[in-house]
Every structure is written in C-alpha cells, then in structure tokens.
Coordinates of C-alpha atoms in Angstrom, one line a residue:
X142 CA 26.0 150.8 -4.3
X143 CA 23.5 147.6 -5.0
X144 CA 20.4 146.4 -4.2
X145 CA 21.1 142.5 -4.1
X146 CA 18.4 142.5 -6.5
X147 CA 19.5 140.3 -9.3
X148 CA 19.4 141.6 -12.8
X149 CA 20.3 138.9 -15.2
X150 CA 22.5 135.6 -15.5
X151 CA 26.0 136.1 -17.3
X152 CA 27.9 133.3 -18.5
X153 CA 32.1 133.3 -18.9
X154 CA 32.9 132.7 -21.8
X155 CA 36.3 133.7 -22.1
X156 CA 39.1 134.0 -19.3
X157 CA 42.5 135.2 -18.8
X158 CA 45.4 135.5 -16.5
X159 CA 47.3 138.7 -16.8
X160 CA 50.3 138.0 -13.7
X161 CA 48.5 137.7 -10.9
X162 CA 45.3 139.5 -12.7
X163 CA 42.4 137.4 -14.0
X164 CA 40.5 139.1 -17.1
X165 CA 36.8 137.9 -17.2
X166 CA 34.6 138.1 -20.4
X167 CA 31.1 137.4 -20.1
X168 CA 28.3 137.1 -22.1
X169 CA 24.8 138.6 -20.7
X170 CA 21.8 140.0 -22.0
X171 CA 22.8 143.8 -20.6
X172 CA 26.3 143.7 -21.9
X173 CA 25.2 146.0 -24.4
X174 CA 24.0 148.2 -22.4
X175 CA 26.9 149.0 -20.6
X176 CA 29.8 151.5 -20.7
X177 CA 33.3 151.0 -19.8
X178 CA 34.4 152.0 -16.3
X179 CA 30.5 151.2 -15.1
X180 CA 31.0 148.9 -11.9
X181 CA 28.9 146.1 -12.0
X182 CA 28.3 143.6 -9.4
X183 CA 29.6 139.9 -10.7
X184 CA 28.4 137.4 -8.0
X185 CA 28.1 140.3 -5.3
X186 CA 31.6 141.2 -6.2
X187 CA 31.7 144.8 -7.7
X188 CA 34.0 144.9 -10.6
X189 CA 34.9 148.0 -13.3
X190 CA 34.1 147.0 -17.4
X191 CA 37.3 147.4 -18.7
X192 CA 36.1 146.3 -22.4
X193 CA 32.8 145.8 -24.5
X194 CA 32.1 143.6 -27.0
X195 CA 29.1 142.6 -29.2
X196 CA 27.3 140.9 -26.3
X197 CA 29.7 140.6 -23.6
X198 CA 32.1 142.5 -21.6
X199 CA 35.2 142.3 -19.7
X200 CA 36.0 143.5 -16.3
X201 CA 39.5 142.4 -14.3
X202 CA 39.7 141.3 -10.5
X203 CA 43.3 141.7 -9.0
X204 CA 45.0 139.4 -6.6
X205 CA 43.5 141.0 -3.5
X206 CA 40.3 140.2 -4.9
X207 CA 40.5 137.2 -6.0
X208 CA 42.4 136.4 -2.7
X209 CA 38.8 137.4 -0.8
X210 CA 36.2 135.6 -3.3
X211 CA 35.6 132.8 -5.2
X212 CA 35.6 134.5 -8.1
X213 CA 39.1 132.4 -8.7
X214 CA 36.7 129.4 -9.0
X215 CA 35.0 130.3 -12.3
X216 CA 35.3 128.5 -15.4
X217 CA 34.7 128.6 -18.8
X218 CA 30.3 128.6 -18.8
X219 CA 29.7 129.5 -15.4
X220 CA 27.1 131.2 -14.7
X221 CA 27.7 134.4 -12.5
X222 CA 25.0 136.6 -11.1
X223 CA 24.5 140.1 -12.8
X224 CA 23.7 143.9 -11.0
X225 CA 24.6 147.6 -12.1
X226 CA 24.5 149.9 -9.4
X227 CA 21.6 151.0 -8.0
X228 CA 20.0 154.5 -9.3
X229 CA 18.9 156.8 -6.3
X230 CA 15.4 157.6 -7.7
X231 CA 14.9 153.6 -7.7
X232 CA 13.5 151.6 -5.1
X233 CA 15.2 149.9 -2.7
X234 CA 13.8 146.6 -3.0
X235 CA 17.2 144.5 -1.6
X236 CA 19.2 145.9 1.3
X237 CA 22.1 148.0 0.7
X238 CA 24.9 146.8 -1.0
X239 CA 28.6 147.5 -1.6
X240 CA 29.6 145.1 -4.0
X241 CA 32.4 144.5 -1.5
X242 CA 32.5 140.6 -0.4
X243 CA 33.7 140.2 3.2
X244 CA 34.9 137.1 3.0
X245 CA 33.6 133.1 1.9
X246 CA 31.2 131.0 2.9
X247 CA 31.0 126.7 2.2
X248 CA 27.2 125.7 1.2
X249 CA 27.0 122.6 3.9
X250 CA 23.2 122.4 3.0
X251 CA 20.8 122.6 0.1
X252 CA 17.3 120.8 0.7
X253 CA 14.5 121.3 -1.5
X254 CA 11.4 121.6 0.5
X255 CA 8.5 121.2 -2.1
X256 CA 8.2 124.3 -3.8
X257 CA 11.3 126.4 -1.7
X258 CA 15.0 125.6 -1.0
X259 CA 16.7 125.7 2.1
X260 CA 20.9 126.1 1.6
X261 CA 23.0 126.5 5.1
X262 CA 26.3 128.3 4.8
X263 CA 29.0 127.8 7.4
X264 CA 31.7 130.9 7.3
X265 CA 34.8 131.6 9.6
X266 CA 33.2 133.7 12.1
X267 CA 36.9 135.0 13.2
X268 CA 36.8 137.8 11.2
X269 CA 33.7 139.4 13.3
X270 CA 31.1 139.4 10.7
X271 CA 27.0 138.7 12.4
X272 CA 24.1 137.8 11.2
X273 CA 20.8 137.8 13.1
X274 CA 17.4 136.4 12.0
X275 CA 15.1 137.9 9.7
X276 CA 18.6 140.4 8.8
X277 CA 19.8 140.8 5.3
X278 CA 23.0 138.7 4.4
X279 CA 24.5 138.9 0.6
X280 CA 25.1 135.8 -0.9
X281 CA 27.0 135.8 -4.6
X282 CA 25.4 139.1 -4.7
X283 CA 21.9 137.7 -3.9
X284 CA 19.8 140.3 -1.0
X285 CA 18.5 136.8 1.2
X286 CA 16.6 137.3 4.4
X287 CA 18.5 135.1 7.4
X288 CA 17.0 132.4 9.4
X289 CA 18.5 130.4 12.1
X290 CA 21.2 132.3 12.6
X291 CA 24.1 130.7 14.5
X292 CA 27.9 132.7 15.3
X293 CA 29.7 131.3 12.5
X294 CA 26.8 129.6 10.1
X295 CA 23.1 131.0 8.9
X296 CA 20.3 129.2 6.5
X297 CA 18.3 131.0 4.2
X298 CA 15.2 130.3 2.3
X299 CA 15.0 130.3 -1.6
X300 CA 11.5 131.2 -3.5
X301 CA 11.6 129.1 -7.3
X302 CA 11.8 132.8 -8.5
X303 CA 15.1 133.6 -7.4
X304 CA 15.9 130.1 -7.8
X305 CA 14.8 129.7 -11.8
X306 CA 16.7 133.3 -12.0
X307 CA 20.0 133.0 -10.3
X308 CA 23.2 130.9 -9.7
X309 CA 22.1 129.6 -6.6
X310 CA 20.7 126.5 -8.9
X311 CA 24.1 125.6 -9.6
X312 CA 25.4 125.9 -5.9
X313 CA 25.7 122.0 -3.8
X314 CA 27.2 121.3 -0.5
X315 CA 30.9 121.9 -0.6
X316 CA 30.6 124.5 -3.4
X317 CA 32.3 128.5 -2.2
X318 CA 30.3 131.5 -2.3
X319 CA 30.6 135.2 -2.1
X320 CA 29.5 136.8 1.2
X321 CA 28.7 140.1 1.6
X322 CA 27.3 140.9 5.3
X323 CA 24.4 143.9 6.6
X324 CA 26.1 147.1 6.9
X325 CA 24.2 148.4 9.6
X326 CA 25.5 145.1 11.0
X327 CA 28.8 145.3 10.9
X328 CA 29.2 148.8 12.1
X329 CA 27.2 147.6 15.0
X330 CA 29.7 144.9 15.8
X331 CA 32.8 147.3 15.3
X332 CA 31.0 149.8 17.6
X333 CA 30.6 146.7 19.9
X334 CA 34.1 145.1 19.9
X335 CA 35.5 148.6 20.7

C-alpha cells in the first residue's frame, strides 16, 4: 500500500531482458536503505527488490506487467519516480495506493501556466475506469487531484514542488504514463455496472 507521495527520483542505470522478463537496476538515494523482497513503487508500479547493490537496486517486471505499463519504455537514464510502502502509523498525506497500474494514459497536453503546469491525459475509457473532479487519480505513481474530468480524458494541475521533485518534468505530449485510478472509485463503478 502507497501514499502517491513521492519519495525520491531513481535513475536506470542498468537493464536487462531475462525471456520475456526485464531486470531493472536503479540508482537512487534510498537504495541503501532497502532490503530485498521490500516492494517499492517504480512509477506507481509496485515492484519486489530482487538485488542490492552499493547505491542501487534491482527489481524484475514480468510480461504481464510490462504488457499493462510503460514500464517497457524505460531506457538507460531515465528517471523513474520512487515510493516504499506506506507505514500504518504514518500519515496519509496521498490517497491510497496499490502500486497496481490499471492501465496507460497519452499526455495530449502540458502547458505551463506561470508558476504551475497543466498536463491533460487521454486514456481508453473501455476498460471502466472514472474519474471525477477534485478525485484522486495516480499518475506514474504521483497522488494528483483531478480537474475537468471528462469519460475517457482528465487534466491535473502541477505545483513547481512536485514538478522540481518528480518525472513529470520529463513527460511531453505523446509521451505514456502509468495510471493508477481511486479505489473507492472503481469499486463504485463495479458496484454500478452490476
């Protein structure tokens, strides 16, 4: 369980394909905190360390996952957004989060507005994921409150905090992210559908 409260910046250095496995190394300033089989979130994508290094570790995503992210996307010097799991005698300062992506999303815009960013993210709204305004929506791992809030596309607004401190700098139009929707939500929608 997360917070979508971003912890650090990690940057790949290292990656390899095992069959249809892709090993991920990456270099970040709480990789030596960590213990193997600790799940961490990588770009709102929980993953298990499998190996620790110096300053870096290694965690593995499988064909299913890579299949449902854009984890596949990475490159050598990325920069992927860091969480561990949330502790229960910790605040809650995100929304709750899985770590379990729901599917993609295309940035179709990024505006900077003088101090704040506005990115728009169109998704494939057949799969029966919601958002509603001034909800929680998970984007590469990031707890962003929703605004304008349409069936199969939402904007969000960016402070320069979480902007200086996460990936979303390196996000344009036309680049994939990781989207992980409300919980609450989604059970409300299965309930609904039913």
């Amino acid at each position: 369980m997360f917070t979508g409260i971003i912890e650090t910046l990690g940057e790949i250095k290292s990656i390899q394909h095992d069959h249809t496995n892709i090993h991920f190394t990456i270099s970040s300033p709480i990789s030596h905190e960590l213990k193997i089989d600790q799940s961490v979130a990588h770009n709102g994508v929980c993953l298990t360390v499998v190996a620790l290094d110096d300053h870096s570790h290694t965690v593995t995503a499988i064909d299913e996952t890579l299949n449902k992210t854009s984890l596949g996307k990475l490159k050598v010097g990325s920069k992927v957004n860091l969480e561990r799991c949330m502790q229960m005698n910790a605040r809650l300062d995100g929304h709750i989060v899985q770590g379990h992506v729901d599917q993609t999303a295309i940035c179709i815009k990024r505006e900077e507005l003088d101090g704040s960013w506005e990115y728009r993210f169109k998704y494939d709204a057949a799969g029966g994921n919601v958002t509603v305004e001034k909800g929680s929506a998970c984007v590469n791992g990031i707890s962003l409150t929703v605004v304008n809030s349409e069936a199969d596309e939402f904007s969000v607004f960016i402070i320069p905090y979480t902007f200086e401190h996460t990936n979303l700098q390196e996000v344009e139009v036309g680049d994939q992210v990781n989207l992980e929707f409300d919980i609450i939500g989604k059970y409300v929608a299965r309930l609904m559908n039913k």
